[in-house]
CSV table of C-alpha atoms in Angstrom, one decimal:
chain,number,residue,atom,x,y,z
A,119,UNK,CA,3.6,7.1,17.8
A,120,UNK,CA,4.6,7.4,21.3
A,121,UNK,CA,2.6,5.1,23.6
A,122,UNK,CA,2.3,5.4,27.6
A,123,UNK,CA,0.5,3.3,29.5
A,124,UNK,CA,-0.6,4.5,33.2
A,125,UNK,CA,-0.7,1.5,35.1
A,126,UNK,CA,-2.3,3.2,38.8
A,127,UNK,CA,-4.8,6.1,38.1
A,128,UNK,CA,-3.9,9.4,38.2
A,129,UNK,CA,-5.1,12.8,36.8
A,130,UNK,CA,-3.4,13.2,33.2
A,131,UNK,CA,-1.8,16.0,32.2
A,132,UNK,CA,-3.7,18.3,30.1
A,133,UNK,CA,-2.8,16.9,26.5
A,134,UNK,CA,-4.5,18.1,23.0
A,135,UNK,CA,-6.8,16.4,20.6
A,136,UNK,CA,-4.1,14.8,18.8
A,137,UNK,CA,-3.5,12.3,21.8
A,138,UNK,CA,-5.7,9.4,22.3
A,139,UNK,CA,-6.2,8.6,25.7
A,140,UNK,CA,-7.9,5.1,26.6
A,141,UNK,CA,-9.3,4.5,29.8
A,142,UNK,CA,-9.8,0.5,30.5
A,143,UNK,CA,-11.4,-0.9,33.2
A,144,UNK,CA,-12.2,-4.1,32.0
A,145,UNK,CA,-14.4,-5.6,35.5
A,146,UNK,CA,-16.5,-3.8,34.6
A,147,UNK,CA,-17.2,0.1,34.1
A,148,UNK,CA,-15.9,0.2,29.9
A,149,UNK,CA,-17.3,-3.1,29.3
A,150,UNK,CA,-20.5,-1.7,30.7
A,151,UNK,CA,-20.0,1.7,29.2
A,152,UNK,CA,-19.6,-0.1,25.3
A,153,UNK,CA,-22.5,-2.5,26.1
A,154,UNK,CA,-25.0,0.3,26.6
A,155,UNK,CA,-23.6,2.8,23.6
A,156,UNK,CA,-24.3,-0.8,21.1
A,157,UNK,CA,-27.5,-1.4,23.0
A,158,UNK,CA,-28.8,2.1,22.1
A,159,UNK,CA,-28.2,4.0,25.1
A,160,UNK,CA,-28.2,8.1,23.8
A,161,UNK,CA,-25.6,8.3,26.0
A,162,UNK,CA,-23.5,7.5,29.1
A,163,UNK,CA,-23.1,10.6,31.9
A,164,UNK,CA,-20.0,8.8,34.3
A,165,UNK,CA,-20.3,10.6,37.7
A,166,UNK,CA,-17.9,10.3,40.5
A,167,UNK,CA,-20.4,10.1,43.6
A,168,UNK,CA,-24.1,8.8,44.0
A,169,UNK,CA,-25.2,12.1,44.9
A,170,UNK,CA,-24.2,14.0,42.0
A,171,UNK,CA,-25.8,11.1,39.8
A,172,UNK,CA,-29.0,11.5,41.5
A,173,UNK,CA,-29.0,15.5,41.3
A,174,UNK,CA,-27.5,15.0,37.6
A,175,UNK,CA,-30.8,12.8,37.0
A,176,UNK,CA,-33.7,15.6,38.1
A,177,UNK,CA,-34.0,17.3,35.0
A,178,UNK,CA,-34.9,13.9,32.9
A,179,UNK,CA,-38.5,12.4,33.1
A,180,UNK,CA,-38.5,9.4,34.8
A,181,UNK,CA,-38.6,7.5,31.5
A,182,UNK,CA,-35.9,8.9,30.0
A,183,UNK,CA,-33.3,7.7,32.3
A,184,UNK,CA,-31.4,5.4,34.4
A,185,UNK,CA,-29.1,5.7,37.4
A,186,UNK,CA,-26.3,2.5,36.9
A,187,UNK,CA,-23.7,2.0,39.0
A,188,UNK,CA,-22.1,0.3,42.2
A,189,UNK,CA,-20.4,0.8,45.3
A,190,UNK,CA,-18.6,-2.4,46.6
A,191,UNK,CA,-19.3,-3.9,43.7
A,192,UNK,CA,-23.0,-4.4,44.6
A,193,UNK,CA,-25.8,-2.1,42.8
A,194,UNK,CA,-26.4,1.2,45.2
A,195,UNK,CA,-29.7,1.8,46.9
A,196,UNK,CA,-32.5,3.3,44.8
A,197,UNK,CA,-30.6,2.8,41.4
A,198,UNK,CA,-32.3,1.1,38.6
A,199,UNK,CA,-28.8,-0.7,37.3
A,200,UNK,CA,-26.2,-2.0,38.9
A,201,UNK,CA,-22.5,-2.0,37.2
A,202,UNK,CA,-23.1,-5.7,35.2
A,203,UNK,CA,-23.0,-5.0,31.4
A,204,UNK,CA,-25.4,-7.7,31.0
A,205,UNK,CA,-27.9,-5.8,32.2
A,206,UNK,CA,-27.4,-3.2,29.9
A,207,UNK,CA,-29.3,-4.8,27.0
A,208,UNK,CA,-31.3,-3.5,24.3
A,209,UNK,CA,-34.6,-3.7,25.7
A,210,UNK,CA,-33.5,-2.2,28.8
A,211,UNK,CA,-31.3,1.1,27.6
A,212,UNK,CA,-32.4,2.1,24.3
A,213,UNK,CA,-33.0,5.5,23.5
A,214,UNK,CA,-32.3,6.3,27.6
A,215,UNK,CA,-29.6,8.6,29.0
A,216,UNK,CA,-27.6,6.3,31.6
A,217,UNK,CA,-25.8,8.0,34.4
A,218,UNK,CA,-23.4,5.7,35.9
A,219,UNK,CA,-21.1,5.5,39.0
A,220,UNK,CA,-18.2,3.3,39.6
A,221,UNK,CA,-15.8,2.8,42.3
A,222,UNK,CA,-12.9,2.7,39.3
A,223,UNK,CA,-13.8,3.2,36.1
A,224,UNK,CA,-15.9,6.8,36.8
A,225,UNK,CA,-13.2,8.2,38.4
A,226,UNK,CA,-10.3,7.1,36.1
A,227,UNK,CA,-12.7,8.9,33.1
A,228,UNK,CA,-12.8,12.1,35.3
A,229,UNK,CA,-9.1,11.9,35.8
A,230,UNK,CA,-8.6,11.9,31.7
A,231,UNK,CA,-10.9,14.5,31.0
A,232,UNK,CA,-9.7,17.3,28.8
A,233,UNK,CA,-6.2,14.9,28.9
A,234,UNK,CA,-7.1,14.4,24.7
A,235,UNK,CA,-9.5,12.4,22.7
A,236,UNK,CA,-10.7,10.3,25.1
A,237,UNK,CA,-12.3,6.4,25.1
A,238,UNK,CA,-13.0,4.1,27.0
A,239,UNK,CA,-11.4,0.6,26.0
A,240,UNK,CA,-11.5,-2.8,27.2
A,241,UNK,CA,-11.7,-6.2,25.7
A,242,UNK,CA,-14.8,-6.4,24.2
A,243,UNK,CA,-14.2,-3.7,22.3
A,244,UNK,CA,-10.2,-4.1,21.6
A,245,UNK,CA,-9.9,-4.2,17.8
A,246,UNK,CA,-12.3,-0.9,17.6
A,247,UNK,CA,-10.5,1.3,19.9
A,248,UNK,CA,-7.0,0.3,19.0
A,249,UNK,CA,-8.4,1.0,15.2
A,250,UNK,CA,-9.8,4.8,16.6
A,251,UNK,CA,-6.7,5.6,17.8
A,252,UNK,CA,-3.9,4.2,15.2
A,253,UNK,CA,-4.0,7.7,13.5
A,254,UNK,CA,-3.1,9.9,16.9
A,255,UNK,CA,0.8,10.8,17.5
A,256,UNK,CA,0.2,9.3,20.9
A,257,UNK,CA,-1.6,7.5,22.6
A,258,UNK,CA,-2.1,6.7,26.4
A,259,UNK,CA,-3.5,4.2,28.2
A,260,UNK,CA,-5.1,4.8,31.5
A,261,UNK,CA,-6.1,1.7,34.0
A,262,UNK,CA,-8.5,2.0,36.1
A,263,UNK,CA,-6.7,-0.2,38.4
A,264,UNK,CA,-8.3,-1.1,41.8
A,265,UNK,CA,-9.0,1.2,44.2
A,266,UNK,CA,-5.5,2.6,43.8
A,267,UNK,CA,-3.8,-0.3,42.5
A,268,UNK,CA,-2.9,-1.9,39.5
A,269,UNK,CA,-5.5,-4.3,38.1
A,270,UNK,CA,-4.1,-7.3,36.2
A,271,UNK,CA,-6.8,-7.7,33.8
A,272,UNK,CA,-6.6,-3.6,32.9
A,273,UNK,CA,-3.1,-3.9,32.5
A,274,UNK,CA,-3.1,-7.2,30.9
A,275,UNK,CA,-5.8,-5.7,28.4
A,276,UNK,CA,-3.5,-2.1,28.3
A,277,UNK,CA,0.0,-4.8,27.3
A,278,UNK,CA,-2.8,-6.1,24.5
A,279,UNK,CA,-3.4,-2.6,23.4
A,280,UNK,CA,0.5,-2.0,23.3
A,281,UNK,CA,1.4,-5.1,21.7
A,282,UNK,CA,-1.5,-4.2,19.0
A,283,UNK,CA,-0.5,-0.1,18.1
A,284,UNK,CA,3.6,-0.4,18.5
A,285,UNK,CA,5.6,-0.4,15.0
A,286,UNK,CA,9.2,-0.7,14.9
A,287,UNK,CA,9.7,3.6,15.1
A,288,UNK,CA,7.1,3.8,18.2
A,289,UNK,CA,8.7,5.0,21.5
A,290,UNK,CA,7.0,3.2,23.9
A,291,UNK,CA,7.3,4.1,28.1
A,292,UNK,CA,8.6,2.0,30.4
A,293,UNK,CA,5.0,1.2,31.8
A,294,UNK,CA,3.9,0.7,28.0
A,295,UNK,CA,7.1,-2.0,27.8
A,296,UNK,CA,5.8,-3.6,30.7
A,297,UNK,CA,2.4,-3.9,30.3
A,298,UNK,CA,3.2,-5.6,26.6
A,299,UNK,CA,5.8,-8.3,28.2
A,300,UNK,CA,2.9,-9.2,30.9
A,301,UNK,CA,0.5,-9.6,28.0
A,302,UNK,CA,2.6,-12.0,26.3
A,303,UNK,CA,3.2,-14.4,28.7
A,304,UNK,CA,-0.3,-14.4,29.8
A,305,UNK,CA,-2.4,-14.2,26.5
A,306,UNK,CA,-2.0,-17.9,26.3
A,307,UNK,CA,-3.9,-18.8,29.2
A,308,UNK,CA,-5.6,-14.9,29.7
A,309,UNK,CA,-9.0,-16.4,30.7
A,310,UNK,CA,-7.7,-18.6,33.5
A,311,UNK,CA,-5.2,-15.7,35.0
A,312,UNK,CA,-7.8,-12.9,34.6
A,313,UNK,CA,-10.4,-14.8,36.9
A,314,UNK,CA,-8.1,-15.7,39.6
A,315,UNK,CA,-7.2,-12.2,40.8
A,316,UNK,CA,-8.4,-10.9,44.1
A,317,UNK,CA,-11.1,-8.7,42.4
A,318,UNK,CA,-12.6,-11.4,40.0
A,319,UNK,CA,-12.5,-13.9,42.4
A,320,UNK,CA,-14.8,-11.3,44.6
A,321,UNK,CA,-17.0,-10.9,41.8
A,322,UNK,CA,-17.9,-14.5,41.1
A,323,UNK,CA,-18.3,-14.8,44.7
A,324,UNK,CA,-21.0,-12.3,44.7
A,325,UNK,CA,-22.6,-14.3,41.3
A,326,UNK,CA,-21.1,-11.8,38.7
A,327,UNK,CA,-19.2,-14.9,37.4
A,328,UNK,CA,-21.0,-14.2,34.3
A,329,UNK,CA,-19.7,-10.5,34.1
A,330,UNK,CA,-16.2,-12.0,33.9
A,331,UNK,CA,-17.0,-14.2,31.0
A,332,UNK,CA,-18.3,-11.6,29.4
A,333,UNK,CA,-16.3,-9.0,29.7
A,334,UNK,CA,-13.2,-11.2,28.6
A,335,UNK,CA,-14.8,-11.9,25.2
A,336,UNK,CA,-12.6,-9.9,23.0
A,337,UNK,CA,-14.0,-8.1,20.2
A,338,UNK,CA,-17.6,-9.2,21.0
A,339,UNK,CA,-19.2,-5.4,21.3
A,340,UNK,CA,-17.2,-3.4,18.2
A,341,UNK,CA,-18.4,0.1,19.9
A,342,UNK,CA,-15.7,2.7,20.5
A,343,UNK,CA,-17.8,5.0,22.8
A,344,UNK,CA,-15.6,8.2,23.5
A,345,UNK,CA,-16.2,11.3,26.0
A,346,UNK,CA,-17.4,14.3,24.6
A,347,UNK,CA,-18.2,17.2,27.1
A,348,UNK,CA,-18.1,14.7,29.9
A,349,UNK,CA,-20.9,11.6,28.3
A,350,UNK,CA,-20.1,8.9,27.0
A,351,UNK,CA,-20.8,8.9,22.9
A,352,UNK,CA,-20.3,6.6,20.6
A,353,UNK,CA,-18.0,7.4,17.8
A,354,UNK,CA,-19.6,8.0,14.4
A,355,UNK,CA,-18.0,6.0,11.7
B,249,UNK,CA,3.1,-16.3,52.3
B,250,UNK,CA,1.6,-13.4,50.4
B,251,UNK,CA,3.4,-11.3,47.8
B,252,UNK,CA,2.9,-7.9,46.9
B,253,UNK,CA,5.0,-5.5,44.0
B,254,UNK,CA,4.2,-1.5,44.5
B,255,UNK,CA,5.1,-0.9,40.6
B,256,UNK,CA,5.2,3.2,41.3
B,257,UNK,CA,6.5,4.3,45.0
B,258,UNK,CA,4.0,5.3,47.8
B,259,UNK,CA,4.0,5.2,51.7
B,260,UNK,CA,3.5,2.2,52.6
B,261,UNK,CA,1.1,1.1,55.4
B,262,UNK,CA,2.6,0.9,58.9
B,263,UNK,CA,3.7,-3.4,58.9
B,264,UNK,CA,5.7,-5.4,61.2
B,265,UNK,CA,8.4,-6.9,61.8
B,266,UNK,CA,7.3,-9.9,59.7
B,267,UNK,CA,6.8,-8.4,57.0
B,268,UNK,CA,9.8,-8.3,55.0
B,269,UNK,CA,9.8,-5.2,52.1
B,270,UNK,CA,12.3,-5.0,49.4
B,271,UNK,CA,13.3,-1.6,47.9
B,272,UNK,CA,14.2,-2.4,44.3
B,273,UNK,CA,16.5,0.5,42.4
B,274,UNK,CA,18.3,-1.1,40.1
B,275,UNK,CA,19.5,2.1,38.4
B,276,UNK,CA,20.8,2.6,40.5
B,277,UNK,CA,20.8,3.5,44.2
B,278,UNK,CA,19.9,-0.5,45.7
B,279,UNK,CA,22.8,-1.5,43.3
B,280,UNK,CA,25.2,1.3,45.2
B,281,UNK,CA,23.8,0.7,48.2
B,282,UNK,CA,24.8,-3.0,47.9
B,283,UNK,CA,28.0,-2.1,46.4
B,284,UNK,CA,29.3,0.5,49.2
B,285,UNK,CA,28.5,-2.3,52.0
B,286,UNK,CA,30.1,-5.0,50.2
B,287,UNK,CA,33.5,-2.5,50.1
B,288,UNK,CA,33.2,-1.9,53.6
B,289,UNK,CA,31.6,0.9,54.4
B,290,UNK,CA,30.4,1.4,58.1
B,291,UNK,CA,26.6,2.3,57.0
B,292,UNK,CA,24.7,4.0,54.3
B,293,UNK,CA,22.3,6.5,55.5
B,294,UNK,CA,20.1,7.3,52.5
B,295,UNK,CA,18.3,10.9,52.8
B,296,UNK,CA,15.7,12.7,50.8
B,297,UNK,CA,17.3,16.3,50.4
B,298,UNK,CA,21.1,17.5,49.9
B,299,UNK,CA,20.7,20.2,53.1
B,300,UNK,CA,19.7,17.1,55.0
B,301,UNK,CA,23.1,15.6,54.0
B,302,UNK,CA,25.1,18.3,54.9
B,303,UNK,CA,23.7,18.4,58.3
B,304,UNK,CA,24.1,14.8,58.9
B,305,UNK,CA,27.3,15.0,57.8
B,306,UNK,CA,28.2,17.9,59.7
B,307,UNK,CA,29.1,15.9,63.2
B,308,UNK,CA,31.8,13.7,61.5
B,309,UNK,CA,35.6,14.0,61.0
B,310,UNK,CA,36.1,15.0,57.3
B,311,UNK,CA,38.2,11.4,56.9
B,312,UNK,CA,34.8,9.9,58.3
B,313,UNK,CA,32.6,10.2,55.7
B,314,UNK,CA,31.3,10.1,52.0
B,315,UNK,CA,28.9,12.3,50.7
B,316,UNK,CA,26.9,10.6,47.8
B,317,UNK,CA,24.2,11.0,45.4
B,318,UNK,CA,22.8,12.4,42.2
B,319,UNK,CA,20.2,14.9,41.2
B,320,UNK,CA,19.4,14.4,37.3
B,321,UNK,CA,21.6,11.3,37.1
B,322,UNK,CA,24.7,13.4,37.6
B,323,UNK,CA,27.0,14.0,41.2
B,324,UNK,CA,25.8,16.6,43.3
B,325,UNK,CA,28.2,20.0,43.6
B,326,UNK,CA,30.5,19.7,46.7
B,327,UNK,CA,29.8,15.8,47.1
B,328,UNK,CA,32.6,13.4,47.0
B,329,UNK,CA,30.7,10.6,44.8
B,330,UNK,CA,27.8,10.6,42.3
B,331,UNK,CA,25.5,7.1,42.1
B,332,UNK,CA,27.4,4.9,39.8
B,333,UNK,CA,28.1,2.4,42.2
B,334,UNK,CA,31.4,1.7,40.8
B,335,UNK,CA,32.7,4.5,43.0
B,336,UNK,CA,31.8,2.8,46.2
B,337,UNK,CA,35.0,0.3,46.1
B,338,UNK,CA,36.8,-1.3,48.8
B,339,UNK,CA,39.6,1.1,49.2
B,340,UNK,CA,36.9,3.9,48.8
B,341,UNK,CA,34.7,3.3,50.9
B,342,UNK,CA,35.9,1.0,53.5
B,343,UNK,CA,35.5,2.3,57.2
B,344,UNK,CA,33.2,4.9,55.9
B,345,UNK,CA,30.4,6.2,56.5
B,346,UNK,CA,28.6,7.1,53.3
B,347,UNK,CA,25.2,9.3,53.2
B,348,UNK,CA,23.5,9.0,50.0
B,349,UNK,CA,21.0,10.9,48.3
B,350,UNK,CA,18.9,10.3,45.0
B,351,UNK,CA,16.3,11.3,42.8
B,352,UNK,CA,14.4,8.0,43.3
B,353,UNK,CA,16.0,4.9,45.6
B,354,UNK,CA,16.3,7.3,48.9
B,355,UNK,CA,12.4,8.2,48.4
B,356,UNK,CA,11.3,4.7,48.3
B,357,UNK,CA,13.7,3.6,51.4
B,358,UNK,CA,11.8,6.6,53.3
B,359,UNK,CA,8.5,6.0,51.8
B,360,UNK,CA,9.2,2.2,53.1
B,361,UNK,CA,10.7,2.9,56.8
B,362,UNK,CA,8.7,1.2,59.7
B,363,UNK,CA,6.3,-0.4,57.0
B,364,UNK,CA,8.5,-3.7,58.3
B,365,UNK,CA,12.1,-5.2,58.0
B,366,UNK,CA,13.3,-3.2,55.3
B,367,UNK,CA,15.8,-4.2,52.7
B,368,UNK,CA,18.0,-3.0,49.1
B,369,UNK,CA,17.2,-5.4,46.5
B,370,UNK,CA,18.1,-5.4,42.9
B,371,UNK,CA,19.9,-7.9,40.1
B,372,UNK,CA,23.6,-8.1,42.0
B,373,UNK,CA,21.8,-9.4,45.4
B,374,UNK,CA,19.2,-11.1,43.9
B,375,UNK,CA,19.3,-14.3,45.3
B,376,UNK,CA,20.8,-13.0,48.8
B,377,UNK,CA,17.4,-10.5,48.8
B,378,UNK,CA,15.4,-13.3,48.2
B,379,UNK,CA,16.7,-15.8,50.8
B,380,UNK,CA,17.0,-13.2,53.2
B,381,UNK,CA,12.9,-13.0,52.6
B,382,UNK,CA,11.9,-16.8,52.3
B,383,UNK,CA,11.0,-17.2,55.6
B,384,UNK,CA,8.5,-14.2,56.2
B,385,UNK,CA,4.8,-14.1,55.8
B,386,UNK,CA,4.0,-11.4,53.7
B,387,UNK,CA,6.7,-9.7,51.1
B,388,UNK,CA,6.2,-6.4,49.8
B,389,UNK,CA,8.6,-5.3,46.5
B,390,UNK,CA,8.7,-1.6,46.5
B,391,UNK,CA,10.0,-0.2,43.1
B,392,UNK,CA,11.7,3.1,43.4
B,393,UNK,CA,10.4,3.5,39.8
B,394,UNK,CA,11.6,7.3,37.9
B,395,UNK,CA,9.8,9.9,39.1
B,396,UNK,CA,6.8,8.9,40.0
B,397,UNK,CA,6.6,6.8,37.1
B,398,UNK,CA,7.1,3.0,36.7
B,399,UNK,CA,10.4,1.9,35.7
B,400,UNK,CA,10.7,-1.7,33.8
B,401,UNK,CA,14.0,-2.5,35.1
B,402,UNK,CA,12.9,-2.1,39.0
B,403,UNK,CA,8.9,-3.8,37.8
B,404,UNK,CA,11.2,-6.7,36.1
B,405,UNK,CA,13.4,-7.2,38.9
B,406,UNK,CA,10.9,-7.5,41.1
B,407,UNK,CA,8.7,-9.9,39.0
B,408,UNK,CA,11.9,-12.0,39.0
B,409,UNK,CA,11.9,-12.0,42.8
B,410,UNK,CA,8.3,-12.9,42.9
B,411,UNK,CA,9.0,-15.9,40.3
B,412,UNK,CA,11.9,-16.7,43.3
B,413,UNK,CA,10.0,-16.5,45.9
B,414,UNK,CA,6.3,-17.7,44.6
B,415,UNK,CA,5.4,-21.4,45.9
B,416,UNK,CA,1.6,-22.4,44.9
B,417,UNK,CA,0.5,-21.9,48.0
B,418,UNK,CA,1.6,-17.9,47.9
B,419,UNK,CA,-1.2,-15.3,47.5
B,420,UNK,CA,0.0,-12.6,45.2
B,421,UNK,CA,-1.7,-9.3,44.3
B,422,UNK,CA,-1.9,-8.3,40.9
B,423,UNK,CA,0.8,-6.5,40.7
B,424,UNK,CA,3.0,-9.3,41.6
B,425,UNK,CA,1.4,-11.6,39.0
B,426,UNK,CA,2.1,-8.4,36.3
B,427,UNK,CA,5.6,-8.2,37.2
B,428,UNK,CA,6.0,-11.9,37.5
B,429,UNK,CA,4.8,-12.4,33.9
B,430,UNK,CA,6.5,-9.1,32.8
B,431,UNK,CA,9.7,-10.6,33.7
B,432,UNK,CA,9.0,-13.9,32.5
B,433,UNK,CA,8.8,-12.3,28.7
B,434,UNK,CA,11.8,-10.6,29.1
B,435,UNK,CA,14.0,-12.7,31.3
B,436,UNK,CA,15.6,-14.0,27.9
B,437,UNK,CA,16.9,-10.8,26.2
B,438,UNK,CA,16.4,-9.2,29.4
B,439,UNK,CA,19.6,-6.5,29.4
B,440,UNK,CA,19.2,-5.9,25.9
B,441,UNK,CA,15.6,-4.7,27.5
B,442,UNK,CA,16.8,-2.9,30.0
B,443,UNK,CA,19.4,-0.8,28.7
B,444,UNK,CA,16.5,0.5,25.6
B,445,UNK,CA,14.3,2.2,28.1
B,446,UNK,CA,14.4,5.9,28.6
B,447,UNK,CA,15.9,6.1,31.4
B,448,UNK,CA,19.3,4.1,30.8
B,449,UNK,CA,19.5,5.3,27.8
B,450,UNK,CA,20.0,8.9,29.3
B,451,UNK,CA,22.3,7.1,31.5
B,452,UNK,CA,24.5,5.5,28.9
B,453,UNK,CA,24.4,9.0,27.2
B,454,UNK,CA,25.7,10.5,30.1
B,455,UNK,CA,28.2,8.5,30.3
B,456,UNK,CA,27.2,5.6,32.8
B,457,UNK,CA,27.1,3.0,30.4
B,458,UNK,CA,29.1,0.8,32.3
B,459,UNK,CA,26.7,1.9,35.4
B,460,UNK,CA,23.8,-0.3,33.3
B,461,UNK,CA,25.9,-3.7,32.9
B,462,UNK,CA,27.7,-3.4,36.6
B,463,UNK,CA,23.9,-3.6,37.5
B,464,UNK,CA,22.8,-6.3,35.5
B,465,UNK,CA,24.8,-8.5,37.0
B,466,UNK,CA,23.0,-11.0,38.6
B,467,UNK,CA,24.1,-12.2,42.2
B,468,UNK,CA,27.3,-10.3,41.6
B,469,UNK,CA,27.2,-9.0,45.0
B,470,UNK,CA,25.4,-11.6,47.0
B,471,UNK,CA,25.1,-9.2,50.4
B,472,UNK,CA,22.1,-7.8,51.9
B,473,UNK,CA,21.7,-4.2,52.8
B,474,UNK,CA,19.1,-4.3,55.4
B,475,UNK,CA,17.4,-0.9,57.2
B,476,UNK,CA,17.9,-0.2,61.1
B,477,UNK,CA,17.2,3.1,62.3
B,478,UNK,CA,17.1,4.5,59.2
B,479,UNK,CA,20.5,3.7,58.0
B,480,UNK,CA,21.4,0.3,55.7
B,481,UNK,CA,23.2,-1.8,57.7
B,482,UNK,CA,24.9,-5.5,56.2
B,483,UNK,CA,22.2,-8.3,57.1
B,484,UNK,CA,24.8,-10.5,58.7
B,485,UNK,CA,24.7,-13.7,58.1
């Protein structure tokens, strides 16, 4: 298996259906995207602006959907959601179509599209994606980063990913090598360095502390929802 | 003071003076750099393209100047040296004037002009680089990275320099804290890392094996290229 990781977003080149591609974006657009696939959700529409989500919602009764998303990390005017996956429960999504927009996350999807078989990863669903992509010749990992920069929590979680799908015959990139050697040395305390970067420490100060907890609980949401014609499915076992 | 690492090169934002910014190219054009003003030469001026070398080189006597650089690892036709910096020795270089072009380490030193005082950094100045930086407020590490691409010798490098230069009261972006634990897994088998990536192992199989340990070397060649007016200059002391 050859394994690339893509620490900074950019548009992937078009690749076939026998690569995997992973887009994580751990705070929070995947984490959101797998809540609302295992809370019933039909599916998830990621949009790159809020005007094209609101035009992409007219044909939809008004019970049938919901607009999610955020803009400075704070819900966006006139949307029913913001971008916590907390409040993407049950009650709230099932059987609804979700159109979401994200600062990161959105965007780095639209960037993968038609790249290969695509899903979004993160680390409440780590064991499920890695699994849904073992079988694929190769494999890349695309971080959402942070508004053009590496994330350390998406490249922390990409290292993970790494660490979890390399045998001894896997050629790995030089990104892929990296992101595996940050992984290490953090796993051991992931928690503490994860919510002391710039952008989680932003978050908790706008009370999304919770959303960091959350979204660091790895393997808690076993979804591996994966783009299909531009939504967000989830994967049929 | 606050640390940043640029993993993949881009222009950076116009800084000043007290910002100090480290181009790391381990493989291979900081290491020449380094190497060419510790022999002596009068300056290096790195340029993008080989037409803008001839030109600049046009004005000087022919005993004046050195004409160096690679395009795909190898010495440009009509040049007098290629990028190992092994060439650049004392009774080589010395009096010199040497212009330099490369696929990778001459980008990043342009990409990094007037973004603040500029310098080469890489495993044989390692601990000069770093002094030269202690007393500044904000560091940016630059990676020259492989076309376009990360490169884990540069990202490890640099995490080593932000291990250096870290004190608990520095703010690091996440890329720094990435390439500050990348490093930390590797540091103990770290050339047997470094010569398995891609990249150096195209290098050994071109011949340039010895390119890869000459650049290893830590604090081998403890001088400090530093940018003025374009050209690299020795920091003097």
């Amino acid at each position: 298996m050859r394994i690339s990781v893509v620490p900074v977003p950019r548009v992937l080149a078009g690749g076939d259906a026998g690569t995997g591609v992973i887009v994580v974006d751990v705070f929070r657009a995947s984490t959101t995207i797998a809540a609302a696939l295992a809370g019933g959700a039909r599916f998830v529409l990621p949009v790159a602006d809020v005007e094209q989500a609101m035009r992409l919602a007219e044909p939809y009764a008004a019970n049938e959907i919901l607009l999610g998303g955020e803009r400075d990390c704070q819900r966006i005017d006139g949307f029913h959601l913001g971008n916590s996956p907390r409040e993407y429960a049950h009650e709230v999504v099932a059987g609804k179509v979700v159109i979401l927009t994200t600062t990161n996350g959105t965007q780095a999807l639209a960037a993968a599209e038609d790249s290969g078989t695509v899903f979004a990863g993160c680390f409440v669903n780590f064991s499920a994606v890695a699994d849904a992509v073992a079988g694929f010749d190769a494999v890349t990992i695309l971080c959402a980063g942070n508004n053009g920069r590496l994330s350390l929590e998406d490249f922390a979680c990409a290292g993970g990913l790494v660490g979890r799908l390399a045998k001894r015959t896997s050629r790995l990139d030089d990104a892929a090598m990296a992101a595996r050697a940050a992984y290490k040395s953090l796993k051991e305390n992931l928690t503490r360095s994860l919510v002391s970067t710039e952008h989680a420490r932003r978050l908790a100060g706008l009370g999304f502390r919770a959303d960091l907890e959350f979204s660091l609980k790895v393997d808690s949401i076993p979804v591996v929802p994966r783009q299909s014609d531009s939504r967000m499915v989830l994967l049929s076992a």
